[in-house]
Amino acid sequence: MDLVTEFTIFVLAAFVGFEVISKVPATLHTPLMSQTNAIHGIVMLGGLIVAGYAEGALELTLAFIAIAFGAINIVGGFMVTDRMLGMFSRKKPKPADGEKGS
Amino acid sequence: MLTAVIEPGGDLSTLLYVLSFSLFIVGIKQGTSPTTAKRGNMIAAVGMAIAVVTTLLLDGIGNWGVIIGGLLVGGAVGVVASIRVQMTEMPQMVALYNGVGGGAVALISWSEFRHGVGGDFPLEEFIPILFAAVIGSISFWGSNIAFAKLQDLIPTKPLAVPGQQVINAVLLVAIVGICVYLGINHGDDPSQGLFILVLVLAALLGNLVVLPIGGADMPVVISLLNAATGLSAAAAGFSLDNVALIVAGTIVGSSGTILTMEMATAMNRSVPNILFAGFGGAPAGGAGGSGEERPHRSVTAQDAAISLAYADSVVIVPGYGLAVAQAQHAVKEMADELEKRGVEVRYAIHPVAGRMPGHMNVLLAEADVPYEKLVEMEEINPDMPRTSVAVVIGANDVTNPAAENDPDSPIAGMPIIEVANAQQVIVIKRSLSPGFAGIDNDLFYLEKTAMLFDDAKKAAQEIASEVTKL
C-alpha cells in the first residue's frame, strides 16, 4: 500500500474515532477507556510480524516480549472491561426488598 | 521487501482486517451506552480474534516457538491478572495494560529499526518507526508511574522537581534533535546506539511528565496515555504496512483524545493544566497553614446511628476510602437498616468519585445497590439543604467547600458535592489527613460536621448494628 493511501485511511479513521465517541455518560468513561485500551493491543500483530524475520538472540527476545506484552494488553484489557461491565448488567431491582422510595 | 510480508495475504488478508476494524468501531460505538456496552466489548474482542488469526496465517510468519511462547505467557498473565484484580484496583490495572501496550510498540519499533538498518530504509518507514518508538516508550514509563501512584507504591501527592518544565523541554528538544539527525542520515546505516538513546530519553520524559501529577488527575493522564499508545500503534502500522494497525490505532488515538477531554471537563480541569501545572504543591494560602491542629468534633458510631435513624433523608457520599475498605456491602446493609425505619437513603455520586469516572457506580452495583438510588452530583446538590444528614464515607476532596469559596485553592472551580449545605454532616474517615489533592478540607472543621474516625467498613457495620438496637 502506498503512503498516500495509508495517509488517507489514517485521516478518515481519525474522524471515525472522533465521531464514534459522542457525549458518553461519566459512568462509562472507565469501561470505555479500558475497551479502547484493549483495542490498541492490536500492536501485537506487529510483534507477530517482526517475529517472522527476527534473527539472533536479541531480536528473538524483543519479539517474544513484544508479543507477550501485546497479549497481556489484549486478553487482560477485554477481560477487565467485561468484568467492569458485568457489574452494570446485574442491576435487576428487587421489588419485594425494603420499602419503596417516594 | 517489507511489503512482501503482508502481500501474500493479498485481498483476503485486507478484507479480513477490514472486517476486524469494523467490529472495533461497532464495539466502541456500543460501549457508549450502558445497555449495549457489554455486548460492544464482546464484538470488539471478536474483531481482535479475527485480526490475530489472520496475521498468524500470513505467509512469512515464523519462529513459532517465540510466537506461541509469547502468546501463552502474555495470555496467561492477562487472564490471571484480570481475574485476581479487585474491583477497587481496576484503574491501576488499566494503566498497567496500557503500559505494556506502549512497551510492545517501542520494542517492535526497535526490531523494525534493526531489520531496516543496512538495507534499503525508506524515510516513510523510518519516520513512523521513530515516532512509534518515542511515544511507545513515553507511554510505557508514564503508565507505570501512574500505576505505581494509584497502587500507592510512590507518593500520590504531586512531586515537584525544581526546574521541571525546563528539564522536560530539554529532553523533548534532545529527542526531536536526535530523531531529525537519524532521519537525515537514514540512508547510511543509522546508529543503533542513537536509537536506543532516543528510547531512553523518551522513557525519562515519560517518568518526569507523570511524576509531578497528583493522584486525583491520574484518570485523565491514563486516558491521555491510552490515546498516545493508540497513535503509536498506528505509527507502527505505517512502518509495517499493516492496515489493521493503522485504523485500530488511529481510532483509539482520536476517540481516546475525545474521552480524555470529556473526563477533564467532568473534573473542571483542562488537559494542559493537568500536564504542566499539577495541583500546586503547597497548601492554599486561604485555607490556613498546615501543621496546627484545628478544632473538630468527633463522635462514636452510636451517636452517628442515632442521628441517622431519626433523620428524614440521608445522602451517602461515597469516596475512595469506601473502595479501599471494601465497605460497599457494609454500607448497603447500613442503608437497608435505615430504610426499614423509613429513612430515605440516596447515594450522591461525584463524576470522579473513587479514582476514575464510573468507578463508584461499579462498586455500588456490586453490592446490589439499586441503580435508581445513585444520584449524580448536579441532581443531588439542589436537594442538599433539605437533606437531614449527609454521610461522607471515605471521600474528601470532592466535598471540600474550598473549591467554591476559596479562589486561591488549588482545587478552586472543581465541581463538588455540596454536603456543607446539608443540615448535618457525618464524615467517616480514618484521620484528618488530606486527600489526593494534598490539601486540608474545611468541611471537617464546620460546626455541623461530626467526624467518625474509623475504617469505613467497620464504621458502617457498627452503625448498622446500633441502628437495629434503637
Coordinates of C-alpha atoms in Angstrom, one line a residue:
Chain A
M1 CA 0.0 0.0 0.0
D2 CA 1.5 3.4 -0.9
L3 CA 2.0 6.1 1.6
V4 CA -0.8 8.4 0.3
T5 CA -3.4 5.6 0.5
E6 CA -2.3 4.9 4.1
F7 CA -2.4 8.5 5.0
T8 CA -6.0 8.8 3.6
I9 CA -7.0 5.8 5.7
F10 CA -5.3 7.4 8.7
V11 CA -7.2 10.7 8.3
L12 CA -10.6 9.0 7.8
A13 CA -10.0 6.7 10.7
A14 CA -9.2 9.7 12.9
F15 CA -12.6 11.3 12.1
V16 CA -14.4 8.0 12.7
G17 CA -12.8 7.9 16.2
F18 CA -13.9 11.5 16.9
E19 CA -17.4 10.8 15.8
V20 CA -18.0 7.5 17.4
I21 CA -17.5 8.9 20.9
S22 CA -20.2 11.4 21.4
K23 CA -21.3 12.5 24.9
V24 CA -20.5 9.5 27.0
P25 CA -22.1 9.3 30.4
A26 CA -19.4 9.6 33.1
T27 CA -20.3 6.1 34.4
L28 CA -19.0 4.6 31.2
H29 CA -15.8 6.6 30.9
T30 CA -13.7 4.0 32.6
P31 CA -15.1 0.9 30.9
L32 CA -14.8 2.6 27.5
M33 CA -11.3 3.7 28.1
S34 CA -10.5 0.1 29.1
Q35 CA -12.1 -1.2 26.0
T36 CA -10.2 1.2 23.7
N37 CA -7.1 0.2 25.7
A38 CA -7.6 -3.4 24.8
I39 CA -8.1 -2.5 21.1
H40 CA -4.7 -0.8 20.9
G41 CA -3.4 -4.2 21.9
I42 CA -3.6 -4.8 18.1
V43 CA 0.1 -3.8 18.1
M44 CA 0.6 -7.5 19.0
L45 CA 0.2 -8.1 15.2
G46 CA 3.3 -6.1 14.8
G47 CA 5.1 -8.4 17.2
L48 CA 3.9 -11.4 15.2
I49 CA 5.2 -9.9 12.0
V50 CA 8.6 -8.9 13.3
A51 CA 9.0 -12.4 14.9
G52 CA 8.9 -13.7 11.4
Y53 CA 12.2 -12.1 10.4
A54 CA 13.8 -12.0 13.8
E55 CA 17.4 -13.3 13.8
G56 CA 19.7 -13.7 16.8
A57 CA 19.0 -13.7 20.5
L58 CA 18.3 -10.0 20.9
E59 CA 15.7 -9.8 18.1
L60 CA 14.0 -13.0 19.2
T61 CA 13.8 -11.7 22.7
L62 CA 12.4 -8.4 21.5
A63 CA 9.8 -10.2 19.5
F64 CA 8.9 -12.5 22.4
I65 CA 8.5 -9.7 24.9
A66 CA 6.5 -7.6 22.4
I67 CA 4.1 -10.5 21.7
A68 CA 3.8 -11.2 25.4
F69 CA 3.1 -7.6 26.2
G70 CA 0.6 -7.3 23.4
A71 CA -1.2 -10.5 24.5
I72 CA -1.4 -9.1 28.1
N73 CA -2.8 -5.9 26.7
I74 CA -5.4 -7.7 24.6
V75 CA -6.5 -10.5 26.9
G76 CA -6.3 -8.5 30.1
G77 CA -7.9 -5.5 28.5
F78 CA -11.0 -7.2 27.2
M79 CA -11.5 -9.3 30.3
V80 CA -11.2 -6.4 32.7
T81 CA -13.6 -4.4 30.6
D82 CA -16.0 -7.3 30.7
R83 CA -15.8 -7.6 34.5
M84 CA -16.5 -3.9 34.9
L85 CA -19.5 -4.0 32.6
G86 CA -20.8 -7.2 34.2
M87 CA -21.5 -5.1 37.3
F88 CA -23.8 -3.0 35.3
S89 CA -25.8 -5.7 33.7
R90 CA -26.8 -7.1 37.1
K91 CA -28.9 -4.2 38.2
K92 CA -32.2 -6.0 38.5
P93 CA -34.2 -4.1 41.0
K94 CA -35.6 -6.2 43.8
P95 CA -39.3 -5.1 44.1
A96 CA -40.0 -7.0 47.3
D97 CA -36.9 -5.8 49.2
G98 CA -37.3 -2.9 51.6
E99 CA -39.8 -0.1 51.3
K100 CA -40.4 1.7 48.1
G101 CA -38.8 5.1 47.6
S102 CA -41.1 8.1 47.2
Chain B
M1 CA 10.8 -6.4 1.0
L2 CA 8.6 -5.4 3.8
T3 CA 5.6 -5.2 1.6
A4 CA 6.1 -8.8 0.6
V5 CA 5.4 -9.8 4.2
I6 CA 1.8 -8.6 4.0
E7 CA 1.3 -9.1 0.3
P8 CA 0.9 -12.9 0.3
G9 CA -2.3 -12.4 2.2
G10 CA -3.4 -10.0 -0.5
D11 CA -7.0 -9.2 -0.8
L12 CA -8.1 -11.8 1.6
S13 CA -6.0 -10.6 4.5
T14 CA -7.0 -7.0 3.8
L15 CA -10.7 -7.9 3.7
L16 CA -10.4 -9.8 7.0
Y17 CA -8.6 -6.8 8.5
V18 CA -11.5 -4.5 7.3
L19 CA -13.9 -6.9 9.0
S20 CA -11.9 -6.8 12.2
F21 CA -11.7 -3.0 12.5
S22 CA -15.3 -2.6 11.5
L23 CA -16.1 -4.7 14.6
F24 CA -13.9 -2.4 16.6
I25 CA -15.9 0.6 15.5
V26 CA -19.2 -1.1 16.3
G27 CA -17.8 -2.2 19.6
I28 CA -16.7 1.3 20.6
K29 CA -20.0 2.8 19.5
Q30 CA -21.9 0.3 21.6
G31 CA -19.6 1.0 24.5
T32 CA -21.1 4.5 24.8
S33 CA -24.4 3.3 26.1
P34 CA -25.0 1.3 29.3
T35 CA -27.4 -1.1 27.7
T36 CA -25.1 -2.2 24.9
A37 CA -21.7 -1.8 26.4
K38 CA -21.1 -5.4 27.4
R39 CA -22.0 -6.7 24.0
G40 CA -19.9 -4.0 22.4
N41 CA -16.9 -5.2 24.3
M42 CA -17.5 -8.8 23.1
I43 CA -17.9 -7.6 19.5
A44 CA -14.5 -5.7 19.7
A45 CA -12.9 -8.9 21.2
V46 CA -14.2 -10.9 18.3
G47 CA -12.7 -8.3 15.9
M48 CA -9.4 -8.7 17.7
A49 CA -9.5 -12.5 17.4
I50 CA -10.1 -12.2 13.6
A51 CA -7.2 -9.8 13.3
V52 CA -4.8 -12.1 15.3
V53 CA -5.8 -15.3 13.4
T54 CA -5.5 -13.5 10.1
T55 CA -2.0 -12.4 10.9
L56 CA -0.9 -15.8 12.2
L57 CA -1.9 -17.2 8.8
L58 CA 0.1 -14.7 6.8
D59 CA 3.0 -16.1 4.8
G60 CA 6.3 -15.1 6.3
I61 CA 5.2 -15.6 9.8
G62 CA 7.8 -17.8 11.5
N63 CA 9.8 -18.5 14.6
W64 CA 6.7 -20.3 16.0
G65 CA 8.4 -21.0 19.3
V66 CA 8.7 -17.3 20.1
I67 CA 5.2 -16.6 18.9
I68 CA 3.5 -19.5 20.8
G69 CA 5.6 -18.8 23.9
G70 CA 4.8 -15.1 23.8
L71 CA 1.1 -15.7 23.3
L72 CA 0.9 -18.3 26.1
V73 CA 2.9 -16.3 28.6
G74 CA 1.1 -13.0 27.8
G75 CA -2.3 -14.6 27.6
A76 CA -1.8 -16.4 31.0
V77 CA -0.7 -13.2 32.7
G78 CA -3.6 -11.3 31.3
V79 CA -6.2 -13.9 32.4
V80 CA -4.8 -14.4 35.9
A81 CA -4.3 -10.6 36.5
S82 CA -7.9 -9.8 35.3
I83 CA -9.5 -12.5 37.4
R84 CA -7.4 -11.7 40.5
V85 CA -7.7 -7.9 40.4
Q86 CA -10.0 -6.3 42.9
M87 CA -12.7 -4.0 41.6
T88 CA -11.1 -1.3 43.6
E89 CA -7.8 -1.7 41.7
M90 CA -9.3 -1.5 38.2
P91 CA -7.9 1.9 37.4
Q92 CA -4.3 0.9 38.0
M93 CA -4.9 -2.3 36.1
V94 CA -6.0 -0.3 33.1
A95 CA -2.8 1.8 33.5
L96 CA -0.7 -1.3 33.5
Y97 CA -2.3 -2.8 30.4
N98 CA -1.9 0.5 28.7
G99 CA 1.8 0.5 29.7
V100 CA 2.6 -3.0 28.2
G101 CA 0.9 -1.9 25.0
G102 CA 3.2 1.1 24.8
G103 CA 6.1 -1.2 25.7
A104 CA 5.2 -3.6 22.9
V105 CA 5.2 -0.7 20.4
A106 CA 8.6 0.5 21.5
L107 CA 10.1 -3.0 21.2
I108 CA 8.5 -3.6 17.8
S109 CA 10.0 -0.3 16.6
W110 CA 13.4 -1.4 17.8
S111 CA 13.1 -4.7 16.0
E112 CA 12.0 -2.8 12.9
F113 CA 14.9 -0.5 13.2
R114 CA 17.4 -3.3 13.4
H115 CA 15.7 -5.0 10.5
G116 CA 15.8 -1.9 8.3
V117 CA 19.4 -0.9 9.0
G118 CA 21.9 -1.9 6.4
G119 CA 19.3 -2.4 3.7
D120 CA 17.0 0.0 1.8
F121 CA 15.5 2.1 4.5
P122 CA 12.9 4.4 3.1
L123 CA 12.1 7.5 5.0
E124 CA 8.4 6.7 5.0
E125 CA 9.1 3.7 7.2
F126 CA 11.9 5.3 9.1
I127 CA 9.9 8.3 10.4
P128 CA 6.9 6.2 11.8
I129 CA 9.4 3.9 13.4
L130 CA 11.0 6.7 15.3
F131 CA 7.6 8.2 16.2
A132 CA 6.3 4.9 17.5
A133 CA 9.5 4.3 19.5
V134 CA 9.3 7.7 21.2
I135 CA 5.5 7.6 22.0
G136 CA 5.6 3.9 22.9
S137 CA 8.4 4.5 25.4
I138 CA 6.8 7.5 26.9
S139 CA 3.6 5.6 27.3
F140 CA 5.2 2.6 28.8
W141 CA 7.0 4.5 31.5
G142 CA 4.3 7.1 32.1
S143 CA 1.7 4.4 32.6
N144 CA 4.0 2.5 35.0
I145 CA 4.3 5.7 37.1
A146 CA 0.6 6.1 37.0
F147 CA 0.2 2.5 38.2
A148 CA 2.7 3.0 41.0
K149 CA 0.9 6.1 42.1
L150 CA -2.5 4.5 42.2
Q151 CA -1.1 1.4 43.9
D152 CA 0.5 3.7 46.5
L153 CA 3.9 2.4 45.6
I154 CA 5.1 6.0 45.3
P155 CA 3.5 9.1 46.9
T156 CA 0.3 10.2 45.2
K157 CA 1.0 13.8 46.1
P158 CA 2.3 16.0 43.3
L159 CA 6.1 15.6 43.4
A160 CA 7.7 18.9 42.4
V161 CA 11.2 18.7 40.9
P162 CA 12.9 22.1 40.6
G163 CA 13.2 23.2 37.0
Q164 CA 10.8 20.5 36.0
Q165 CA 9.5 22.3 32.9
V166 CA 12.9 23.2 31.7
I167 CA 14.2 19.6 32.1
N168 CA 11.2 18.3 30.2
A169 CA 11.7 20.9 27.4
V170 CA 15.4 20.0 27.1
L171 CA 14.6 16.3 26.9
L172 CA 12.0 16.9 24.2
V173 CA 14.3 19.0 22.2
A174 CA 17.1 16.4 22.5
I175 CA 14.7 13.6 21.4
V176 CA 13.5 15.6 18.4
G177 CA 17.0 16.6 17.6
I178 CA 18.4 13.1 17.6
C179 CA 15.4 11.9 15.5
V180 CA 16.0 14.6 12.9
Y181 CA 19.7 13.7 12.8
L182 CA 18.8 10.0 12.4
G183 CA 16.2 10.9 9.7
I184 CA 18.7 12.9 7.7
N185 CA 21.2 10.1 7.8
H186 CA 18.7 7.2 7.4
G187 CA 20.3 6.2 4.2
D188 CA 23.8 5.3 5.5
D189 CA 23.4 2.9 8.4
P190 CA 21.9 5.0 11.2
S191 CA 23.4 4.2 14.5
Q192 CA 21.6 1.8 16.8
G193 CA 23.2 3.5 19.8
L194 CA 21.4 6.7 19.0
F195 CA 18.1 4.9 18.5
I196 CA 18.5 3.3 22.0
L197 CA 19.4 6.7 23.3
V198 CA 16.1 8.0 21.9
L199 CA 14.2 5.2 23.7
V200 CA 16.0 6.0 27.0
L201 CA 15.4 9.8 26.7
A202 CA 11.7 9.2 25.9
A203 CA 11.5 6.8 28.9
L204 CA 12.9 9.6 31.1
L205 CA 10.5 12.1 29.7
G206 CA 7.6 9.7 30.4
N207 CA 8.7 9.4 34.0
L208 CA 9.2 13.1 34.5
V209 CA 5.9 14.2 32.9
V210 CA 3.7 11.9 35.1
L211 CA 5.7 12.0 38.4
P212 CA 4.7 15.6 39.3
I213 CA 1.0 15.0 38.6
G214 CA -1.3 14.5 41.7
G215 CA -3.2 11.2 42.1
A216 CA -6.6 13.0 41.6
D217 CA -5.7 13.8 38.0
M218 CA -4.4 10.3 37.2
P219 CA -7.6 9.1 35.4
V220 CA -7.2 11.9 32.8
V221 CA -3.5 11.1 32.5
I222 CA -4.1 7.4 31.9
S223 CA -6.8 8.2 29.3
L224 CA -4.3 10.5 27.6
L225 CA -1.6 7.9 27.6
N226 CA -4.1 5.4 26.2
A227 CA -4.8 7.7 23.3
A228 CA -1.0 8.1 22.8
T229 CA -0.4 4.3 22.7
G230 CA -3.2 4.1 20.1
L231 CA -1.4 6.7 18.0
S232 CA 2.0 4.9 18.4
A233 CA 0.3 1.7 17.3
A234 CA -0.9 3.5 14.2
A235 CA 2.6 4.7 13.5
A236 CA 3.9 1.1 13.8
G237 CA 1.2 0.2 11.3
F238 CA 2.6 2.7 8.8
S239 CA 6.1 1.2 9.1
L240 CA 4.8 -2.4 8.9
D241 CA 2.3 -1.5 6.1
N242 CA -0.5 -3.1 8.2
V243 CA -3.9 -1.5 7.7
A244 CA -5.4 -3.1 10.8
L245 CA -2.8 -1.4 13.0
I246 CA -3.3 1.9 11.2
V247 CA -7.1 2.0 11.6
A248 CA -7.4 0.5 15.0
G249 CA -4.5 2.6 16.4
T250 CA -5.8 5.8 14.9
I251 CA -9.4 5.2 16.2
V252 CA -8.1 4.6 19.7
G253 CA -6.0 7.7 19.4
S254 CA -8.8 10.0 18.3
S255 CA -11.6 8.5 20.4
G256 CA -9.2 8.4 23.4
T257 CA -8.5 12.1 22.9
I258 CA -12.2 13.0 23.0
L259 CA -12.6 10.7 26.0
T260 CA -9.7 12.5 27.8
M261 CA -11.3 15.9 27.2
E262 CA -14.7 14.7 28.4
M263 CA -13.1 13.3 31.6
A264 CA -11.1 16.5 32.2
T265 CA -14.3 18.6 31.7
A266 CA -16.1 16.4 34.2
M267 CA -13.4 17.4 36.7
N268 CA -13.4 21.0 35.6
R269 CA -9.7 20.7 34.7
S270 CA -8.0 21.3 31.4
V271 CA -5.6 18.8 29.9
P272 CA -2.7 21.3 29.6
N273 CA -3.3 22.5 33.1
I274 CA -3.0 18.9 34.4
L275 CA 0.1 18.2 32.4
F276 CA 2.0 21.3 33.1
A277 CA 0.7 22.6 36.4
G278 CA -0.3 19.7 38.6
F279 CA -2.0 20.6 41.8
G280 CA 0.1 23.3 43.5
G281 CA 2.4 21.7 46.0
A282 CA 1.9 23.9 49.0
P283 CA -1.5 24.1 50.8
A284 CA -3.6 27.1 49.7
G285 CA -3.0 30.4 51.5
G286 CA -6.6 31.0 52.5
A287 CA -7.2 27.5 53.9
G288 CA -4.9 28.2 56.8
G289 CA -1.5 26.7 57.2
S290 CA -1.0 23.0 57.7
G291 CA 0.6 21.7 60.9
E292 CA -1.5 23.1 63.7
E293 CA -4.5 21.1 64.9
R294 CA -7.8 22.7 64.0
P295 CA -10.8 22.2 66.3
H296 CA -13.2 19.5 65.1
R297 CA -16.0 17.4 66.6
S298 CA -15.5 13.7 66.9
V299 CA -18.4 11.2 67.5
T300 CA -18.9 7.5 68.1
A301 CA -20.8 5.0 65.8
Q302 CA -23.6 5.1 68.3
D303 CA -24.0 8.9 68.0
A304 CA -23.9 8.6 64.3
A305 CA -26.5 5.8 64.4
I306 CA -28.9 8.0 66.4
S307 CA -28.6 11.0 64.1
L308 CA -29.2 8.7 61.1
A309 CA -32.0 6.6 62.4
Y310 CA -34.1 9.7 63.3
A311 CA -33.4 11.6 60.0
D312 CA -35.9 12.1 57.3
S313 CA -33.5 11.8 54.4
V314 CA -29.9 10.7 54.2
V315 CA -27.4 11.2 51.4
I316 CA -24.4 9.0 51.4
V317 CA -21.4 10.4 49.7
P318 CA -19.0 7.5 48.9
G319 CA -15.4 8.0 48.0
Y320 CA -12.2 6.1 47.5
G321 CA -11.9 5.3 51.3
L322 CA -15.1 3.2 50.9
A323 CA -13.5 1.4 48.0
V324 CA -10.2 0.6 49.8
A325 CA -12.0 -0.6 52.9
Q326 CA -14.2 -2.8 50.6
A327 CA -17.1 -1.2 52.5
Q328 CA -19.7 -1.2 49.8
H329 CA -21.6 -4.2 51.2
A330 CA -21.5 -2.9 54.8
V331 CA -22.7 0.5 53.6
K332 CA -25.6 -1.2 51.7
E333 CA -26.5 -3.1 55.0
M334 CA -26.5 0.2 56.9
A335 CA -28.7 1.8 54.3
D336 CA -31.1 -1.2 54.4
E337 CA -31.4 -0.8 58.2
L338 CA -32.2 2.9 57.8
E339 CA -34.7 2.3 55.1
K340 CA -36.5 -0.2 57.3
R341 CA -37.1 2.7 59.6
G342 CA -38.5 4.8 56.8
V343 CA -35.4 6.9 56.2
E344 CA -35.0 8.0 52.6
V345 CA -31.4 7.0 51.6
R346 CA -29.7 8.0 48.4
Y347 CA -26.2 8.0 47.2
A348 CA -24.5 11.1 45.7
I349 CA -22.1 10.2 43.0
H350 CA -19.4 12.7 42.1
P351 CA -18.2 12.3 38.5
V352 CA -14.8 11.3 39.7
A353 CA -15.7 9.6 42.9
G354 CA -13.3 6.8 43.6
R355 CA -10.3 7.0 41.3
M356 CA -11.9 7.1 38.0
P357 CA -15.2 8.2 36.5
G358 CA -17.8 5.5 36.9
H359 CA -15.6 3.6 39.5
M360 CA -18.0 4.2 42.3
N361 CA -21.1 3.1 40.3
V362 CA -19.3 -0.2 39.6
L363 CA -18.5 -0.8 43.3
L364 CA -22.0 0.0 44.5
A365 CA -23.6 -2.1 41.7
E366 CA -21.5 -4.9 43.0
A367 CA -23.2 -4.5 46.4
D368 CA -26.6 -4.6 44.7
V369 CA -27.4 -1.0 45.4
P370 CA -30.3 -0.2 43.1
Y371 CA -29.4 1.9 40.2
E372 CA -32.1 4.5 40.9
K373 CA -30.6 5.3 44.3
L374 CA -27.4 6.6 42.7
V375 CA -27.9 10.3 42.1
E376 CA -25.5 12.4 40.1
M377 CA -23.9 15.4 41.6
E378 CA -25.9 18.0 39.6
E379 CA -29.2 16.5 40.7
I380 CA -28.3 16.0 44.4
N381 CA -26.8 19.4 45.1
P382 CA -30.1 21.4 44.9
D383 CA -31.5 18.8 47.4
M384 CA -28.8 19.2 49.9
P385 CA -30.4 22.0 52.0
R386 CA -33.4 19.8 52.7
T387 CA -31.2 16.7 53.5
S388 CA -31.2 15.9 57.2
V389 CA -27.8 14.1 57.2
A390 CA -25.1 13.8 54.6
V391 CA -22.8 10.9 55.4
V392 CA -19.4 11.3 53.7
I393 CA -17.7 7.9 53.6
G394 CA -14.0 8.0 52.7
A395 CA -14.5 10.9 50.3
N396 CA -12.5 14.1 50.8
D397 CA -11.6 16.5 48.0
V398 CA -14.9 16.1 46.2
T399 CA -16.7 17.6 49.2
N400 CA -14.2 20.4 50.1
P401 CA -16.1 23.7 50.2
A402 CA -12.8 25.4 49.4
A403 CA -13.4 24.5 45.7
E404 CA -16.3 27.0 45.8
N405 CA -15.3 29.5 48.5
D406 CA -11.6 30.0 48.1
P407 CA -10.4 31.2 44.7
D408 CA -6.8 30.6 45.8
S409 CA -7.3 26.9 46.5
P410 CA -5.6 24.5 44.1
I411 CA -9.0 22.8 43.6
A412 CA -10.8 26.1 43.0
G413 CA -13.6 25.6 40.5
M414 CA -13.7 21.9 40.7
P415 CA -17.3 20.8 41.0
I416 CA -18.1 19.4 44.4
I417 CA -21.0 17.7 46.2
E418 CA -22.3 20.5 48.4
V419 CA -22.5 18.4 51.6
A420 CA -21.8 21.6 53.6
N421 CA -25.3 22.7 52.8
A422 CA -26.9 19.7 54.4
Q423 CA -28.4 20.2 57.9
Q424 CA -25.9 17.9 59.4
V425 CA -22.8 16.2 58.2
I426 CA -21.1 13.0 59.3
V427 CA -17.7 12.2 57.9
I428 CA -16.4 8.7 58.3
K429 CA -12.7 8.7 57.8
R430 CA -9.7 7.2 59.4
S431 CA -8.0 10.6 60.2
L432 CA -8.0 14.2 59.3
S433 CA -5.3 13.7 56.7
P434 CA -5.7 15.4 53.4
G435 CA -6.9 13.6 50.3
F436 CA -5.5 13.2 46.8
A437 CA -5.1 16.8 46.1
G438 CA -3.0 17.1 49.3
I439 CA -4.9 19.9 50.8
D440 CA -6.9 20.4 54.0
N441 CA -10.7 20.0 53.9
D442 CA -12.5 22.9 55.6
L443 CA -15.6 20.7 55.8
F444 CA -14.1 18.7 58.7
Y445 CA -14.0 21.8 60.9
L446 CA -17.5 23.1 60.3
E447 CA -19.8 23.2 63.4
K448 CA -22.4 20.9 61.8
T449 CA -19.8 18.3 60.9
A450 CA -19.2 15.3 63.1
M451 CA -16.1 13.2 62.5
L452 CA -16.3 9.5 63.0
F453 CA -12.7 8.3 62.9
D454 CA -12.7 4.7 61.8
D455 CA -12.3 2.3 58.9
A456 CA -15.3 2.8 56.5
K457 CA -16.3 -0.9 56.6
K458 CA -16.1 -1.2 60.4
A459 CA -17.9 2.1 61.0
A460 CA -20.8 1.1 58.6
Q461 CA -21.2 -2.2 60.3
E462 CA -21.2 -0.7 63.7
I463 CA -23.7 2.0 62.7
A464 CA -26.0 -0.7 61.2
S465 CA -26.0 -2.8 64.4
E466 CA -26.5 0.3 66.5
V467 CA -29.5 1.3 64.4
T468 CA -31.1 -2.1 64.9
K469 CA -30.9 -1.6 68.7
L470 CA -32.7 1.7 68.6

